PDB file of C-alpha atoms in Angstrom:
ATOM      1  CA  MET Z  25     -23.500  43.782  41.130  1.00  0.00           C
ATOM      2  CA  ILE Z  26     -21.339  44.326  44.178  1.00  0.00           C
ATOM      3  CA  LYS Z  27     -18.612  41.813  44.992  1.00  0.00           C
ATOM      4  CA  VAL Z  28     -17.737  41.152  48.642  1.00  0.00           C
ATOM      5  CA  VAL Z  29     -14.299  39.580  49.242  1.00  0.00           C
ATOM      6  CA  TYR Z  30     -13.429  38.018  52.592  1.00  0.00           C
ATOM      7  CA  GLU Z  31      -9.705  37.421  53.064  1.00  0.00           C
ATOM      8  CA  VAL Z  32      -8.351  34.897  55.599  1.00  0.00           C
ATOM      9  CA  VAL Z  33      -5.235  36.382  57.218  1.00  0.00           C
ATOM     10  CA  PRO Z  34      -3.011  36.003  60.302  1.00  0.00           C
ATOM     11  CA  HIS Z  35      -4.403  38.196  63.095  1.00  0.00           C
ATOM     12  CA  ASP Z  36      -3.900  38.720  66.818  1.00  0.00           C
ATOM     13  CA  GLY Z  37      -1.867  35.542  67.395  1.00  0.00           C
ATOM     14  CA  GLY Z  38      -4.227  33.382  65.332  1.00  0.00           C
ATOM     15  CA  TRP Z  39      -6.255  33.714  62.151  1.00  0.00           C
ATOM     16  CA  ALA Z  40      -9.217  35.856  61.120  1.00  0.00           C
ATOM     17  CA  TYR Z  41     -11.147  36.830  58.045  1.00  0.00           C
ATOM     18  CA  ARG Z  42     -11.113  40.436  56.925  1.00  0.00           C
ATOM     19  CA  LEU Z  43     -13.488  42.527  54.861  1.00  0.00           C
ATOM     20  CA  GLY Z  44     -11.863  45.782  53.853  1.00  0.00           C
ATOM     21  CA  GLY Z  45     -10.043  46.910  56.980  1.00  0.00           C
ATOM     22  CA  VAL Z  46     -12.386  45.160  59.425  1.00  0.00           C
ATOM     23  CA  TYR Z  47     -11.315  41.885  61.076  1.00  0.00           C
ATOM     24  CA  SER Z  48     -13.476  39.118  62.490  1.00  0.00           C
ATOM     25  CA  GLU Z  49     -12.724  37.626  65.854  1.00  0.00           C
ATOM     26  CA  ALA Z  50      -9.416  35.740  66.001  1.00  0.00           C
ATOM     27  CA  PHE Z  51      -9.596  31.977  65.535  1.00  0.00           C
ATOM     28  CA  PRO Z  52      -6.926  29.621  66.920  1.00  0.00           C
ATOM     29  CA  THR Z  53      -6.399  27.850  63.589  1.00  0.00           C
ATOM     30  CA  HIS Z  54      -6.328  28.739  59.932  1.00  0.00           C
ATOM     31  CA  ALA Z  55      -8.920  26.045  59.200  1.00  0.00           C
ATOM     32  CA  GLU Z  56     -11.417  27.542  61.666  1.00  0.00           C
ATOM     33  CA  ALA Z  57     -11.028  31.042  60.213  1.00  0.00           C
ATOM     34  CA  LEU Z  58     -11.383  29.704  56.662  1.00  0.00           C
ATOM     35  CA  GLU Z  59     -14.551  27.793  57.590  1.00  0.00           C
ATOM     36  CA  ALA Z  60     -16.008  30.877  59.330  1.00  0.00           C
ATOM     37  CA  ALA Z  61     -15.275  33.015  56.247  1.00  0.00           C
ATOM     38  CA  ARG Z  62     -16.965  30.456  53.994  1.00  0.00           C
ATOM     39  CA  ILE Z  63     -20.045  30.425  56.252  1.00  0.00           C
ATOM     40  CA  VAL Z  64     -20.281  34.228  56.276  1.00  0.00           C
ATOM     41  CA  ALA Z  65     -19.843  34.368  52.488  1.00  0.00           C
ATOM     42  CA  ALA Z  66     -22.613  31.778  52.018  1.00  0.00           C
ATOM     43  CA  GLU Z  67     -24.931  33.708  54.349  1.00  0.00           C
ATOM     44  CA  GLN Z  68     -24.449  36.785  52.153  1.00  0.00           C
ATOM     45  CA  GLN Z  69     -26.109  34.842  49.330  1.00  0.00           C
ATOM     46  CA  VAL Z  70     -29.343  34.229  51.277  1.00  0.00           C
ATOM     47  CA  GLY Z  71     -32.075  36.671  50.345  1.00  0.00           C
ATOM     48  CA  GLY Z  72     -34.269  38.155  52.998  1.00  0.00           C
ATOM     49  CA  ASP Z  73     -36.962  40.737  53.498  1.00  0.00           C
ATOM     50  CA  SER Z  74     -36.568  44.214  52.103  1.00  0.00           C
ATOM     51  CA  ALA Z  75     -35.884  46.721  54.877  1.00  0.00           C
ATOM     52  CA  GLU Z  76     -34.606  50.148  55.831  1.00  0.00           C
ATOM     53  CA  ILE Z  77     -31.010  49.773  57.040  1.00  0.00           C
ATOM     54  CA  SER Z  78     -28.471  51.999  58.785  1.00  0.00           C
ATOM     55  CA  TRP Z  79     -24.719  51.588  58.348  1.00  0.00           C
ATOM     56  CA  GLN Z  80     -21.555  53.439  59.281  1.00  0.00           C
ATOM     57  CA  ASP Z  81     -18.834  54.121  56.714  1.00  0.00           C
ATOM     58  CA  GLU Z  82     -15.063  54.106  57.287  1.00  0.00           C
ATOM     59  CA  ASN Z  83     -15.188  57.824  58.188  1.00  0.00           C
ATOM     60  CA  GLY Z  84     -17.733  57.272  60.946  1.00  0.00           C
ATOM     61  CA  LYS Z  85     -20.655  58.785  59.011  1.00  0.00           C
ATOM     62  CA  TRP Z  86     -24.020  57.027  59.334  1.00  0.00           C
ATOM     63  CA  HIS Z  87     -26.156  56.322  56.268  1.00  0.00           C
ATOM     64  CA  GLU Z  88     -29.730  55.093  55.881  1.00  0.00           C
ATOM     65  CA  GLU Z  89     -31.067  53.346  52.815  1.00  0.00           C
ATOM     66  CA  TYR Z  90     -33.677  50.922  51.579  1.00  0.00           C
ATOM     67  CA  ALA Z  91     -32.260  47.465  50.895  1.00  0.00           C
ATOM     68  CA  GLU Z  92     -34.003  45.025  48.557  1.00  0.00           C
ATOM     69  CA  GLY Z  93     -34.091  41.596  50.195  1.00  0.00           C
ATOM     70  CA  GLY Z  94     -33.300  39.747  46.966  1.00  0.00           C
ATOM     71  CA  ASP Z  95     -30.408  42.021  45.925  1.00  0.00           C
ATOM     72  CA  ARG Z  96     -27.435  39.931  47.074  1.00  0.00           C
ATOM     73  CA  PRO Z  97     -23.749  40.582  46.355  1.00  0.00           C
ATOM     74  CA  GLU Z  98     -21.352  38.162  44.723  1.00  0.00           C
ATOM     75  CA  THR Z  99     -18.991  36.754  47.385  1.00  0.00           C
ATOM     76  CA  GLU Z 100     -15.504  35.281  47.395  1.00  0.00           C
ATOM     77  CA  VAL Z 101     -13.147  33.934  50.070  1.00  0.00           C
ATOM     78  CA  VAL Z 102      -9.438  34.581  49.474  1.00  0.00           C
ATOM     79  CA  ASP Z 103      -6.946  32.561  51.507  1.00  0.00           C
ATOM     80  CA  ALA Z 104      -3.788  34.563  52.312  1.00  0.00           C
ATOM     81  CA  GLN Z 105      -1.939  31.367  53.280  1.00  0.00           C
ATOM     82  CA  TRP Z 106      -2.612  29.837  49.862  1.00  0.00           C
ATOM     83  CA  LYS Z 107      -1.661  33.075  48.071  1.00  0.00           C
ATOM     84  CA  ASP Z 108       1.660  33.200  49.990  1.00  0.00           C
ATOM     85  CA  ARG Z 109       2.442  29.601  49.041  1.00  0.00           C
ATOM     86  CA  ALA Z 110       1.541  30.213  45.403  1.00  0.00           C
ATOM     87  CA  ALA Z 111       3.702  33.353  45.283  1.00  0.00           C
ATOM     88  CA  GLY Z 112       6.634  31.488  46.835  1.00  0.00           C
ATOM     89  CA  ALA Z 113       6.294  28.664  44.347  1.00  0.00           C
ATOM     90  CA  SER Z 114       6.193  30.994  41.361  1.00  0.00           C
ATOM     91  CA  GLN Z 115       9.229  32.927  42.628  1.00  0.00           C
ATOM     92  CA  SER Z 116      11.328  29.800  43.014  1.00  0.00           C
ATOM     93  CA  VAL Z 117      10.778  28.645  39.420  1.00  0.00           C
TER      94      VAL Z 117
END
């Protein structure tokens, strides 16, 4: 099973969530970006109809494939702000 990880990070004067190297829109607050990432992650869990899909990879090449509607990835939201705090706390011990 594929795992999709959304990371909440500072971006463009605010906060955004990131998947790979792709950023969402910028949100004014960390809380708004975190909530948006949680919503997107939850939506990934909803099955749908099977369909032919097209997608572009990081090199700009287009691909076409058949996607099973019930084949959903595992999702996770990682909070960069929390990770930074946890790293700082462990370093100061």
